[in-house]
Amino acid sequence: MKRITIAKGDGIGPEIMDATLQLLKAAGAELAYDEVKIGEEVYLSGNTSGITKDAWEKIRQNKVFLKAPITTPQGGGYKSLNVTARKSLGLFANVRPCRSYHPYVQSKHPQLDIVVVRENEEDLYAGIEHQQTAEVVQCLKLISRPGCEKIIRYAFEYAVKNNRKKVTCLSKDNIMKQTDGLFHRVFDEISKDYPTIQSEHMIVDIGMAKVADSPEDFDVIVTSNLYGDIVSDVVAQIAGSVGMAGSFNLGEHAVMFEAIHGSAPDIAGKNMANPSALIQAAVLMLCHIGQPKVAEKIQNAWLKTLEDGIHTADIYKEELSSKLASTQEFTESIIMRLGQIPKKLKAVSYENSAPIELKPYHRKEVQKQEKSLKGVDIFVDNMGIKADDLAVELKKMEGDFASLNMITNRGVKVWPNGFEETYCTDHWRCRFLAKNKEQMSKEELIKLLQNAVKEKIDVIKTENLYTFNGETAYSLGQGQ
Ligand code: NAD
């Protein structure tokens, strides 16, 4: 008997969780449950994290967590519990297998069979956001080398273990040369360790367009958090419905299984939700905890149900379906088919399925890099000033140790030699470089800021400009 933690969540969560538990029981899964309360009820009781200390304890103790979707209330400082859970438990990999069940579930892409491996802890989802001026807000995009190494190596390991042929990396490194550039570089490095797996990189925009147009050309996709979030929904939707795909979130200490969709408040309580995605998550979980026979039994009965045309509203099509089923009827139909195998859709065999294994990550010995401070970007709040006039003000800060190198507005160079027609907000990046020597000292940096205060220049933040091993490690201005 394996003890796991479950949470019924919000919206359609309780309906699809009850359906899943009913099916697990009927199929003979050897499971004991600790149920925890998370989500809307906890948020609205004044806990902005949406989860109590007791719930954390149960989840950490059992290490396997089956979670129904929850609702994150809008505004009010409520943090997404999904993001919190993934990050707090170190669940760095979000894995979303998706395939088409053509012709029983309508899809324009009968050959679709894709696994999206999405980085789960970093990127714009670090949730570090600030309003900096009246007109400008920012969100910090953080990408780390260990983060890239862990997710990319996992994607290749997954491909090897699951007989996949190719791993495609999606990034936008033509624009974000530091952050996405690092992701792409690490992908190129790690792919060399897996010569039997084909590897390719695509810029995310055209890559995603190709996924939507010809998904049969893709196999495993590895990408960073935001792109992964988007591409996995695209893949699930074009496979048939977001209501069909399960996923797992994996770390060294715990695994969380869930549907990829949300709490669907628009259909909550109507007994019409498709429980398939959570059922798929439960099937993945059964394989992971060493009950592959039960997983196989459920999966084949589920496929047979789809094949027999018993469909919930989201996938119901008059010409393909034989019965429009409620959540409950759909679940009962699967239970009735336990022990049967599909005739036309390919039956599954999980006999050789291994638990979702994870080798502990050991940070590579990083060679010490020669870091040199070349200058500083000082961000300034100033509404309505012209760039040339701002430059006159800023030059008063220079002293004999720094010189103003450029000013950009939203990344576009506006001084020196800017264009009249460039639209400027109140948010200016003012780049100062060390004058007449190789480096700027921290003391000079502070002096520069003191000069700014003296000249009544409203500094809102600074970013140090470094070279690492002599290589420039900051972006130039657009047009510079
Ligand atoms: P959603 O996935 O809940 O719904 C999108 C659309 O898909 C809706 O039309 C919905 O009716 C339909 N749909 C989703 N699941 C379905 C199912 N099983 N059967 C039939 N139809 C289904 O996305 P949303 O509307 O953007 O988000 C609603 C709430 O869910 C928000 O509060 C959001 O924060 C939360 N959410 C939670 C999770 C999670 O818990 N992992 C993930 C995404 C969104």
Short mmCIF file of C-alpha atoms and ligand atoms in Angstrom, two decimals:
data_model
loop_
_atom_site.label_atom_id
_atom_site.label_comp_id
_atom_site.label_asym_id
_atom_site.label_seq_id
_atom_site.Cartn_x
_atom_site.Cartn_y
_atom_site.Cartn_z
CA MET A 1 0.00 0.00 0.00
CA LYS A 2 1.52 3.30 -1.04
CA ARG A 3 0.51 6.42 0.88
CA ILE A 4 0.19 9.53 -1.26
CA THR A 5 -1.06 13.06 -0.71
CA ILE A 6 -4.06 14.31 -2.67
CA ALA A 7 -5.75 17.70 -3.02
CA LYS A 8 -9.16 18.10 -4.63
CA GLY A 9 -8.59 21.71 -5.62
CA ASP A 10 -11.17 24.17 -6.91
CA GLY A 11 -13.70 24.55 -9.73
CA ILE A 12 -13.96 21.21 -11.52
CA GLY A 13 -11.17 19.87 -9.26
CA PRO A 14 -13.38 17.92 -6.80
CA GLU A 15 -15.43 16.37 -9.64
CA ILE A 16 -12.46 15.12 -11.62
CA MET A 17 -10.57 14.02 -8.49
CA ASP A 18 -13.56 11.99 -7.27
CA ALA A 19 -13.82 10.39 -10.71
CA THR A 20 -10.12 9.56 -10.68
CA LEU A 21 -10.20 8.08 -7.17
CA GLN A 22 -13.24 6.00 -8.07
CA LEU A 23 -11.38 4.61 -11.07
CA LEU A 24 -8.18 3.96 -9.10
CA LYS A 25 -10.17 2.00 -6.54
CA ALA A 26 -12.05 -0.03 -9.15
CA ALA A 27 -8.78 -0.87 -10.92
CA GLY A 28 -7.23 -2.18 -7.69
CA ALA A 29 -4.59 0.49 -7.10
CA GLU A 30 -2.92 -0.09 -3.75
CA LEU A 31 -3.09 3.41 -2.41
CA ALA A 32 -3.75 5.14 0.88
CA TYR A 33 -4.51 8.85 0.88
CA ASP A 34 -3.74 11.89 2.97
CA GLU A 35 -6.00 14.65 1.75
CA VAL A 36 -4.87 18.25 2.15
CA LYS A 37 -6.78 21.49 1.61
CA ILE A 38 -5.15 23.94 -0.76
CA GLY A 39 -6.33 26.70 -3.04
CA GLU A 40 -9.18 29.18 -3.01
CA GLU A 41 -10.58 28.36 0.43
CA VAL A 42 -7.15 28.71 2.01
CA TYR A 43 -6.38 31.90 0.07
CA LEU A 44 -9.65 33.50 1.09
CA SER A 45 -9.07 32.60 4.73
CA GLY A 46 -6.26 35.17 4.57
CA ASN A 47 -3.34 32.90 3.69
CA THR A 48 -1.84 34.52 0.55
CA SER A 49 0.18 31.41 -0.27
CA GLY A 50 -2.96 29.22 -0.59
CA ILE A 51 -1.43 26.38 1.40
CA THR A 52 -1.09 25.64 5.12
CA LYS A 53 1.95 24.40 7.02
CA ASP A 54 0.26 21.05 7.68
CA ALA A 55 -0.39 20.54 4.00
CA TRP A 56 3.28 21.20 3.23
CA GLU A 57 4.29 18.65 5.82
CA LYS A 58 2.05 15.93 4.38
CA ILE A 59 3.26 16.61 0.85
CA ARG A 60 6.93 16.50 1.89
CA GLN A 61 6.40 13.38 3.95
CA ASN A 62 4.63 11.28 1.31
CA LYS A 63 6.75 12.65 -1.57
CA VAL A 64 4.05 11.77 -4.13
CA PHE A 65 1.30 14.31 -4.62
CA LEU A 66 -1.75 13.99 -6.88
CA LYS A 67 -3.24 17.42 -7.26
CA ALA A 68 -6.42 18.67 -8.92
CA PRO A 69 -6.36 22.18 -10.43
CA ILE A 70 -6.86 25.14 -8.19
CA THR A 71 -8.04 28.70 -8.70
CA THR A 72 -5.66 31.54 -8.02
CA PRO A 73 -7.79 34.55 -7.02
CA GLN A 74 -7.00 37.59 -9.19
CA GLY A 75 -5.09 40.47 -7.58
CA GLY A 76 -4.89 40.85 -3.82
CA GLY A 77 -1.26 39.73 -3.67
CA TYR A 78 -2.22 36.05 -4.00
CA LYS A 79 0.73 34.06 -5.33
CA SER A 80 0.08 31.14 -7.68
CA LEU A 81 0.20 28.05 -5.51
CA ASN A 82 1.18 25.94 -8.51
CA VAL A 83 4.28 28.02 -9.03
CA THR A 84 5.00 28.08 -5.28
CA ALA A 85 4.63 24.29 -4.94
CA ARG A 86 6.87 23.61 -7.92
CA LYS A 87 9.53 25.96 -6.68
CA SER A 88 9.43 25.25 -2.95
CA LEU A 89 9.68 21.50 -3.51
CA GLY A 90 12.41 21.94 -6.13
CA LEU A 91 10.24 20.35 -8.85
CA PHE A 92 12.40 21.68 -11.63
CA ALA A 93 10.95 19.63 -14.50
CA ASN A 94 7.41 19.84 -15.78
CA VAL A 95 6.78 16.98 -18.17
CA ARG A 96 3.70 16.94 -20.36
CA PRO A 97 3.20 14.00 -22.70
CA CYS A 98 0.53 14.64 -25.33
CA ARG A 99 -0.74 12.53 -28.16
CA SER A 100 -3.56 12.46 -30.61
CA TYR A 101 -6.33 9.86 -30.31
CA HIS A 102 -7.42 10.25 -33.90
CA PRO A 103 -9.91 9.40 -35.31
CA TYR A 104 -11.83 8.98 -32.03
CA VAL A 105 -11.00 12.42 -30.72
CA GLN A 106 -11.00 15.06 -33.42
CA SER A 107 -7.59 16.48 -34.19
CA LYS A 108 -6.14 17.88 -37.38
CA HIS A 109 -2.93 16.12 -36.42
CA PRO A 110 -3.39 12.34 -36.26
CA GLN A 111 0.32 11.65 -35.82
CA LEU A 112 0.86 14.05 -32.88
CA ASP A 113 2.91 12.43 -30.12
CA ILE A 114 4.98 15.03 -28.27
CA VAL A 115 6.47 15.33 -24.81
CA VAL A 116 7.10 18.87 -23.62
CA VAL A 117 9.80 19.13 -20.94
CA ARG A 118 9.42 22.56 -19.42
CA GLU A 119 11.79 24.21 -16.97
CA ASN A 120 9.78 24.92 -13.87
CA GLU A 121 11.67 27.14 -11.45
CA GLU A 122 13.19 30.08 -13.27
CA ASP A 123 12.68 32.51 -16.12
CA LEU A 124 10.02 35.21 -15.88
CA TYR A 125 8.19 32.95 -13.41
CA ALA A 126 10.67 33.92 -10.69
CA GLY A 127 7.90 36.44 -10.01
CA ILE A 128 10.30 39.33 -9.37
CA GLU A 129 8.42 42.36 -10.61
CA HIS A 130 8.64 46.05 -9.82
CA GLN A 131 7.02 49.29 -10.83
CA GLN A 132 9.94 51.60 -11.44
CA THR A 133 8.44 54.79 -12.78
CA ALA A 134 4.95 56.14 -13.33
CA GLU A 135 4.99 54.60 -16.80
CA VAL A 136 7.20 51.55 -16.58
CA VAL A 137 7.07 48.20 -14.80
CA GLN A 138 9.58 45.40 -15.07
CA CYS A 139 9.73 41.62 -14.65
CA LEU A 140 13.09 40.02 -14.08
CA LYS A 141 14.03 37.08 -16.28
CA LEU A 142 16.48 34.86 -14.43
CA ILE A 143 18.16 31.90 -16.10
CA SER A 144 20.90 29.95 -14.33
CA ARG A 145 23.46 27.48 -15.66
CA PRO A 146 22.46 24.79 -13.10
CA GLY A 147 18.81 25.37 -14.04
CA CYS A 148 19.58 24.86 -17.74
CA GLU A 149 21.81 21.85 -17.11
CA LYS A 150 19.24 20.08 -14.95
CA ILE A 151 16.31 20.46 -17.33
CA ILE A 152 18.21 19.81 -20.54
CA ARG A 153 19.97 16.73 -19.20
CA TYR A 154 16.64 15.45 -17.89
CA ALA A 155 15.06 15.92 -21.35
CA PHE A 156 17.79 13.81 -22.97
CA GLU A 157 17.62 11.16 -20.24
CA TYR A 158 13.84 11.03 -20.69
CA ALA A 159 14.30 10.63 -24.45
CA VAL A 160 16.74 7.73 -24.01
CA LYS A 161 14.58 5.89 -21.45
CA ASN A 162 11.37 6.33 -23.39
CA ASN A 163 12.73 5.39 -26.80
CA ARG A 164 12.35 8.85 -28.17
CA LYS A 165 14.43 9.87 -31.19
CA LYS A 166 14.81 13.61 -31.08
CA VAL A 167 15.02 16.54 -28.66
CA THR A 168 14.15 20.02 -29.95
CA CYS A 169 15.22 23.07 -27.95
CA LEU A 170 13.16 26.26 -28.26
CA SER A 171 14.66 29.61 -27.28
CA LYS A 172 14.77 33.22 -28.39
CA ASP A 173 18.52 33.66 -28.28
CA ASN A 174 18.64 35.88 -31.34
CA ILE A 175 17.13 38.59 -29.12
CA MET A 176 17.96 37.53 -25.53
CA LYS A 177 21.59 36.66 -26.03
CA GLN A 178 22.43 36.38 -22.35
CA THR A 179 19.43 34.48 -20.91
CA ASP A 180 18.14 32.43 -23.84
CA GLY A 181 21.69 32.38 -25.18
CA LEU A 182 22.79 30.46 -22.08
CA PHE A 183 19.92 27.97 -22.47
CA HIS A 184 20.88 27.32 -26.10
CA ARG A 185 24.61 27.02 -25.31
CA VAL A 186 23.98 24.50 -22.52
CA PHE A 187 21.70 22.55 -24.88
CA ASP A 188 24.49 22.34 -27.46
CA GLU A 189 26.96 21.21 -24.77
CA ILE A 190 24.73 18.51 -23.27
CA SER A 191 23.43 17.17 -26.59
CA LYS A 192 27.00 16.01 -27.33
CA ASP A 193 26.67 13.46 -24.49
CA TYR A 194 23.70 11.83 -26.28
CA PRO A 195 24.90 10.94 -29.77
CA THR A 196 22.05 8.48 -30.36
CA ILE A 197 19.43 11.20 -29.90
CA GLN A 198 18.95 13.70 -32.70
CA SER A 199 19.05 17.26 -31.44
CA GLU A 200 17.95 20.53 -32.98
CA HIS A 201 17.37 24.11 -31.92
CA MET A 202 14.65 26.44 -33.18
CA ILE A 203 13.87 30.05 -32.45
CA VAL A 204 10.73 29.81 -30.34
CA ASP A 205 8.40 31.82 -32.58
CA ILE A 206 8.91 29.80 -35.74
CA GLY A 207 9.39 26.65 -33.65
CA MET A 208 6.00 27.10 -32.03
CA ALA A 209 4.40 27.89 -35.39
CA LYS A 210 5.81 24.64 -36.75
CA VAL A 211 4.57 22.74 -33.71
CA ALA A 212 1.06 24.06 -34.38
CA ASP A 213 1.29 23.33 -38.11
CA SER A 214 3.17 20.02 -38.28
CA PRO A 215 3.46 18.52 -34.80
CA GLU A 216 4.34 15.13 -36.30
CA ASP A 217 7.85 16.50 -36.93
CA PHE A 218 8.45 16.89 -33.17
CA ASP A 219 9.24 14.36 -30.49
CA VAL A 220 10.60 15.73 -27.18
CA ILE A 221 10.65 19.52 -26.78
CA VAL A 222 12.76 21.15 -24.07
CA THR A 223 12.35 24.80 -23.27
CA SER A 224 12.29 27.43 -20.57
CA ASN A 225 9.34 28.14 -18.28
CA LEU A 226 7.18 30.66 -20.16
CA TYR A 227 7.64 29.18 -23.64
CA GLY A 228 7.05 25.74 -22.15
CA ASP A 229 3.80 26.88 -20.57
CA ILE A 230 2.55 28.18 -23.89
CA VAL A 231 3.79 25.41 -26.17
CA SER A 232 2.40 22.66 -23.94
CA ASP A 233 -1.09 24.18 -24.02
CA VAL A 234 -0.82 24.56 -27.80
CA VAL A 235 0.20 20.92 -28.13
CA ALA A 236 -2.57 19.68 -25.79
CA GLN A 237 -5.23 21.74 -27.54
CA ILE A 238 -4.30 20.69 -31.09
CA ALA A 239 -4.15 17.06 -29.91
CA GLY A 240 -7.84 17.30 -29.07
CA SER A 241 -8.46 19.17 -25.81
CA VAL A 242 -6.58 20.59 -22.83
CA GLY A 243 -8.87 18.27 -20.88
CA MET A 244 -6.90 15.23 -22.08
CA ALA A 245 -3.30 15.69 -20.97
CA GLY A 246 -1.71 14.84 -17.63
CA SER A 247 1.68 15.93 -16.43
CA PHE A 248 4.20 15.48 -13.68
CA ASN A 249 6.45 17.90 -11.88
CA LEU A 250 9.64 16.27 -10.82
CA GLY A 251 12.38 17.08 -8.37
CA GLU A 252 14.94 15.14 -6.37
CA HIS A 253 12.70 14.96 -3.30
CA ALA A 254 9.11 14.82 -4.56
CA VAL A 255 6.87 14.36 -7.60
CA MET A 256 3.60 16.16 -8.17
CA PHE A 257 1.10 14.79 -10.70
CA GLU A 258 -1.59 17.00 -12.16
CA ALA A 259 -3.77 17.82 -15.16
CA ILE A 260 -2.33 20.47 -17.43
CA HIS A 261 -5.57 22.45 -17.49
CA GLY A 262 -6.92 24.81 -14.85
CA SER A 263 -9.96 24.72 -12.59
CA ALA A 264 -12.38 25.61 -15.44
CA PRO A 265 -14.77 27.68 -13.28
CA ASP A 266 -17.06 28.12 -16.30
CA ILE A 267 -18.13 24.45 -16.14
CA ALA A 268 -17.59 23.73 -12.43
CA GLY A 269 -20.32 21.75 -10.64
CA LYS A 270 -22.05 20.84 -13.92
CA ASN A 271 -20.87 17.22 -14.07
CA MET A 272 -19.57 17.87 -17.59
CA ALA A 273 -15.80 18.19 -17.10
CA ASN A 274 -13.52 15.71 -18.79
CA PRO A 275 -11.61 13.87 -16.03
CA SER A 276 -9.13 12.41 -18.56
CA ALA A 277 -6.23 14.75 -17.83
CA LEU A 278 -6.21 13.92 -14.12
CA ILE A 279 -6.68 10.24 -14.97
CA GLN A 280 -3.64 10.50 -17.25
CA ALA A 281 -1.71 12.10 -14.39
CA ALA A 282 -2.76 9.21 -12.14
CA VAL A 283 -1.59 6.69 -14.75
CA LEU A 284 1.81 8.37 -14.86
CA MET A 285 1.84 8.25 -11.06
CA LEU A 286 1.03 4.53 -10.91
CA CYS A 287 3.96 3.77 -13.22
CA HIS A 288 6.18 5.92 -11.03
CA ILE A 289 5.24 4.19 -7.77
CA GLY A 290 5.68 0.71 -9.19
CA GLN A 291 2.08 -0.24 -10.01
CA PRO A 292 2.41 -0.43 -13.81
CA LYS A 293 -0.11 -3.26 -14.21
CA VAL A 294 -2.86 -1.11 -12.67
CA ALA A 295 -1.76 1.84 -14.82
CA GLU A 296 -1.96 -0.32 -17.93
CA LYS A 297 -5.41 -1.61 -17.01
CA ILE A 298 -6.74 1.93 -16.56
CA GLN A 299 -5.09 3.28 -19.67
CA ASN A 300 -6.36 0.51 -21.95
CA ALA A 301 -9.89 0.82 -20.54
CA TRP A 302 -9.70 4.59 -21.03
CA LEU A 303 -8.55 4.17 -24.65
CA LYS A 304 -11.35 1.66 -25.25
CA THR A 305 -13.87 4.16 -23.86
CA LEU A 306 -12.62 6.86 -26.24
CA GLU A 307 -12.66 4.39 -29.10
CA ASP A 308 -16.24 3.40 -28.28
CA GLY A 309 -17.19 7.03 -28.79
CA ILE A 310 -18.13 7.78 -25.20
CA HIS A 311 -17.07 11.40 -24.96
CA THR A 312 -17.44 14.34 -22.60
CA ALA A 313 -18.67 17.63 -24.03
CA ASP A 314 -15.23 19.10 -24.75
CA ILE A 315 -14.42 16.32 -27.24
CA TYR A 316 -17.93 15.32 -28.31
CA LYS A 317 -18.53 15.44 -32.08
CA GLU A 318 -21.77 14.13 -33.54
CA GLU A 319 -20.01 12.36 -36.40
CA LEU A 320 -17.40 10.70 -34.15
CA SER A 321 -19.11 10.12 -30.82
CA SER A 322 -21.72 7.59 -29.83
CA LYS A 323 -22.64 9.15 -26.47
CA LEU A 324 -22.37 12.55 -24.85
CA ALA A 325 -21.24 11.54 -21.37
CA SER A 326 -21.21 13.42 -18.11
CA THR A 327 -18.10 13.24 -15.92
CA GLN A 328 -19.71 10.47 -13.92
CA GLU A 329 -20.97 8.50 -16.95
CA PHE A 330 -17.57 8.74 -18.61
CA THR A 331 -15.88 7.43 -15.45
CA GLU A 332 -18.36 4.56 -15.11
CA SER A 333 -17.78 3.68 -18.75
CA ILE A 334 -14.06 3.34 -18.10
CA ILE A 335 -14.70 1.22 -15.02
CA MET A 336 -16.96 -1.07 -17.07
CA ARG A 337 -14.12 -1.56 -19.54
CA LEU A 338 -11.39 -2.37 -17.02
CA GLY A 339 -9.70 -5.52 -18.31
CA GLN A 340 -10.52 -4.74 -21.97
CA ILE A 341 -8.04 -3.48 -24.51
CA PRO A 342 -8.66 -1.06 -27.36
CA LYS A 343 -9.08 -2.60 -30.80
CA LYS A 344 -8.09 0.28 -33.02
CA LEU A 345 -6.12 2.67 -30.84
CA LYS A 346 -2.79 1.16 -29.89
CA ALA A 347 -3.02 -0.70 -26.57
CA VAL A 348 -0.34 0.22 -24.04
CA SER A 349 2.06 -2.00 -22.17
CA TYR A 350 3.87 -0.57 -19.17
CA GLU A 351 5.63 -3.76 -18.25
CA ASN A 352 9.07 -2.26 -18.63
CA SER A 353 8.17 1.16 -17.33
CA ALA A 354 10.64 2.32 -14.73
CA PRO A 355 9.90 4.90 -12.04
CA ILE A 356 10.58 8.43 -13.18
CA GLU A 357 14.19 8.31 -12.22
CA LEU A 358 16.32 11.24 -11.43
CA LYS A 359 20.02 11.19 -10.97
CA PRO A 360 21.08 13.64 -8.25
CA TYR A 361 22.40 16.79 -9.83
CA HIS A 362 25.98 17.65 -9.03
CA ARG A 363 26.94 21.15 -9.88
CA LYS A 364 29.87 21.02 -12.26
CA GLU A 365 33.13 22.40 -10.95
CA VAL A 366 32.83 25.89 -12.40
CA GLN A 367 36.17 27.31 -13.42
CA LYS A 368 36.78 30.58 -11.72
CA GLN A 369 35.99 33.35 -14.13
CA GLU A 370 37.87 36.62 -14.22
CA LYS A 371 35.21 39.20 -13.48
CA SER A 372 35.90 42.83 -14.20
CA LEU A 373 33.62 45.81 -13.47
CA LYS A 374 33.66 48.02 -16.57
CA GLY A 375 30.96 50.45 -15.61
CA VAL A 376 27.34 50.72 -14.58
CA ASP A 377 23.90 51.20 -16.09
CA ILE A 378 22.06 53.74 -13.99
CA PHE A 379 18.31 53.77 -14.53
CA VAL A 380 16.71 57.16 -14.13
CA ASP A 381 13.09 58.31 -13.79
CA ASN A 382 12.46 61.49 -15.72
CA MET A 383 9.19 62.40 -17.41
CA GLY A 384 9.16 64.58 -20.50
CA ILE A 385 12.86 65.46 -20.78
CA LYS A 386 14.65 65.23 -24.13
CA ALA A 387 17.53 62.74 -24.35
CA ASP A 388 20.08 65.42 -25.27
CA ASP A 389 19.02 67.55 -22.29
CA LEU A 390 19.21 64.53 -19.98
CA ALA A 391 22.74 63.86 -21.24
CA VAL A 392 23.77 67.38 -20.19
CA GLU A 393 22.46 66.69 -16.67
CA LEU A 394 24.08 63.26 -16.48
CA LYS A 395 27.47 64.53 -17.59
CA LYS A 396 27.59 66.54 -14.37
CA MET A 397 27.83 63.19 -12.53
CA GLU A 398 30.90 61.92 -14.39
CA GLY A 399 33.71 63.27 -12.20
CA ASP A 400 37.16 62.35 -13.48
CA PHE A 401 36.59 58.57 -13.29
CA ALA A 402 33.52 57.84 -15.42
CA SER A 403 32.07 58.93 -18.71
CA LEU A 404 28.56 58.77 -20.03
CA ASN A 405 28.62 56.24 -22.86
CA MET A 406 25.00 56.10 -24.00
CA ILE A 407 21.38 56.55 -23.01
CA THR A 408 18.63 54.17 -24.08
CA ASN A 409 14.90 54.30 -23.62
CA ARG A 410 13.22 50.88 -23.46
CA GLY A 411 16.46 49.48 -24.88
CA VAL A 412 16.75 51.80 -27.92
CA LYS A 413 19.71 54.14 -28.08
CA VAL A 414 18.51 57.74 -27.91
CA TRP A 415 21.87 59.40 -27.11
CA PRO A 416 24.28 60.08 -28.70
CA ASN A 417 22.81 60.56 -32.16
CA GLY A 418 19.28 59.34 -31.37
CA PHE A 419 16.34 59.81 -33.71
CA GLU A 420 13.76 62.51 -33.06
CA GLU A 421 10.95 60.07 -33.77
CA THR A 422 11.89 57.44 -31.13
CA TYR A 423 9.08 57.42 -28.57
CA CYS A 424 10.45 57.92 -25.07
CA THR A 425 8.90 56.99 -21.74
CA ASP A 426 10.03 58.23 -18.32
CA HIS A 427 12.46 55.29 -17.91
CA TRP A 428 16.05 55.90 -19.03
CA ARG A 429 19.04 53.57 -18.96
CA CYS A 430 22.17 55.69 -18.63
CA ARG A 431 25.42 53.84 -19.23
CA PHE A 432 28.60 55.05 -17.53
CA LEU A 433 31.93 53.41 -18.30
CA ALA A 434 35.26 53.69 -16.48
CA LYS A 435 37.27 56.57 -17.88
CA ASN A 436 40.90 56.20 -18.94
CA LYS A 437 41.34 52.81 -17.32
CA GLU A 438 40.32 49.17 -17.42
CA GLN A 439 37.99 48.97 -14.45
CA MET A 440 35.66 50.94 -12.26
CA SER A 441 35.96 50.46 -8.52
CA LYS A 442 32.96 49.95 -6.21
CA GLU A 443 33.93 53.20 -4.45
CA GLU A 444 33.70 55.06 -7.77
CA LEU A 445 30.34 53.48 -8.39
CA ILE A 446 29.07 54.80 -5.06
CA LYS A 447 30.56 58.20 -5.81
CA LEU A 448 28.70 58.26 -9.10
CA LEU A 449 25.45 57.67 -7.23
CA GLN A 450 26.32 60.35 -4.68
CA ASN A 451 26.87 62.74 -7.59
CA ALA A 452 23.44 61.78 -8.91
CA VAL A 453 21.85 62.69 -5.57
CA LYS A 454 23.75 66.01 -5.59
CA GLU A 455 22.49 66.79 -9.11
CA LYS A 456 18.92 65.76 -8.13
CA ILE A 457 18.83 62.93 -10.66
CA ASP A 458 16.19 60.37 -9.70
CA VAL A 459 18.03 57.03 -9.79
CA ILE A 460 15.67 54.04 -9.64
CA LYS A 461 18.10 51.16 -10.00
CA THR A 462 21.57 50.20 -11.16
CA GLU A 463 23.05 47.22 -12.98
CA ASN A 464 26.78 46.61 -12.86
CA LEU A 465 28.50 46.02 -16.20
CA TYR A 466 30.95 43.14 -16.13
CA THR A 467 33.17 41.25 -18.43
CA PHE A 468 33.78 37.58 -17.60
CA ASN A 469 37.13 36.26 -18.84
CA GLY A 470 37.37 39.37 -20.98
CA GLU A 471 34.00 38.78 -22.70
CA THR A 472 31.39 41.50 -22.57
CA ALA A 473 28.53 40.16 -20.43
CA TYR A 474 25.84 42.79 -20.95
CA SER A 475 23.68 43.81 -23.86
CA LEU A 476 24.42 46.77 -26.11
CA GLY A 477 21.77 49.34 -26.86
CA GLN A 478 19.59 48.70 -29.90
CA GLY A 479 21.12 50.83 -32.61
CA GLN A 480 24.43 51.09 -30.77
P1 NAD B 1 -8.70 26.41 -17.71
O1 NAD B 1 -7.73 25.36 -18.18
O2 NAD B 1 -9.30 26.22 -16.39
O3 NAD B 1 -9.90 26.52 -18.78
C1 NAD B 1 -9.69 26.85 -20.15
C2 NAD B 1 -10.85 26.32 -20.99
O4 NAD B 1 -10.74 24.90 -21.10
C3 NAD B 1 -12.22 26.59 -20.37
O5 NAD B 1 -13.14 26.83 -21.42
C4 NAD B 1 -12.56 25.30 -19.66
O6 NAD B 1 -13.96 25.06 -19.56
C5 NAD B 1 -11.89 24.26 -20.57
N1 NAD B 1 -11.46 23.10 -19.80
C6 NAD B 1 -10.38 23.05 -18.95
N2 NAD B 1 -10.31 21.83 -18.39
C7 NAD B 1 -11.33 21.12 -18.88
C8 NAD B 1 -11.79 19.79 -18.66
N3 NAD B 1 -11.16 18.95 -17.83
N4 NAD B 1 -12.89 19.37 -19.31
C9 NAD B 1 -13.54 20.19 -20.16
N5 NAD B 1 -13.16 21.45 -20.41
C10 NAD B 1 -12.07 21.91 -19.78
O7 NAD B 1 -7.94 27.78 -17.79
P2 NAD B 1 -8.33 29.25 -17.25
O8 NAD B 1 -9.80 29.47 -17.50
O9 NAD B 1 -7.35 30.15 -17.86
O10 NAD B 1 -8.05 29.22 -15.70
C11 NAD B 1 -9.03 29.03 -14.69
C12 NAD B 1 -8.37 28.98 -13.33
O11 NAD B 1 -7.49 27.87 -13.26
C13 NAD B 1 -7.52 30.21 -12.97
O12 NAD B 1 -7.76 30.55 -11.63
C14 NAD B 1 -6.09 29.72 -13.12
O13 NAD B 1 -5.22 30.41 -12.26
C15 NAD B 1 -6.23 28.27 -12.73
N6 NAD B 1 -5.22 27.36 -13.29
C16 NAD B 1 -4.77 26.38 -12.48
C17 NAD B 1 -3.88 25.46 -12.96
C18 NAD B 1 -3.42 24.37 -12.04
O14 NAD B 1 -3.96 24.22 -10.95
N7 NAD B 1 -2.42 23.59 -12.43
C19 NAD B 1 -3.40 25.54 -14.26
C20 NAD B 1 -3.89 26.56 -15.10
C21 NAD B 1 -4.81 27.47 -14.60
#
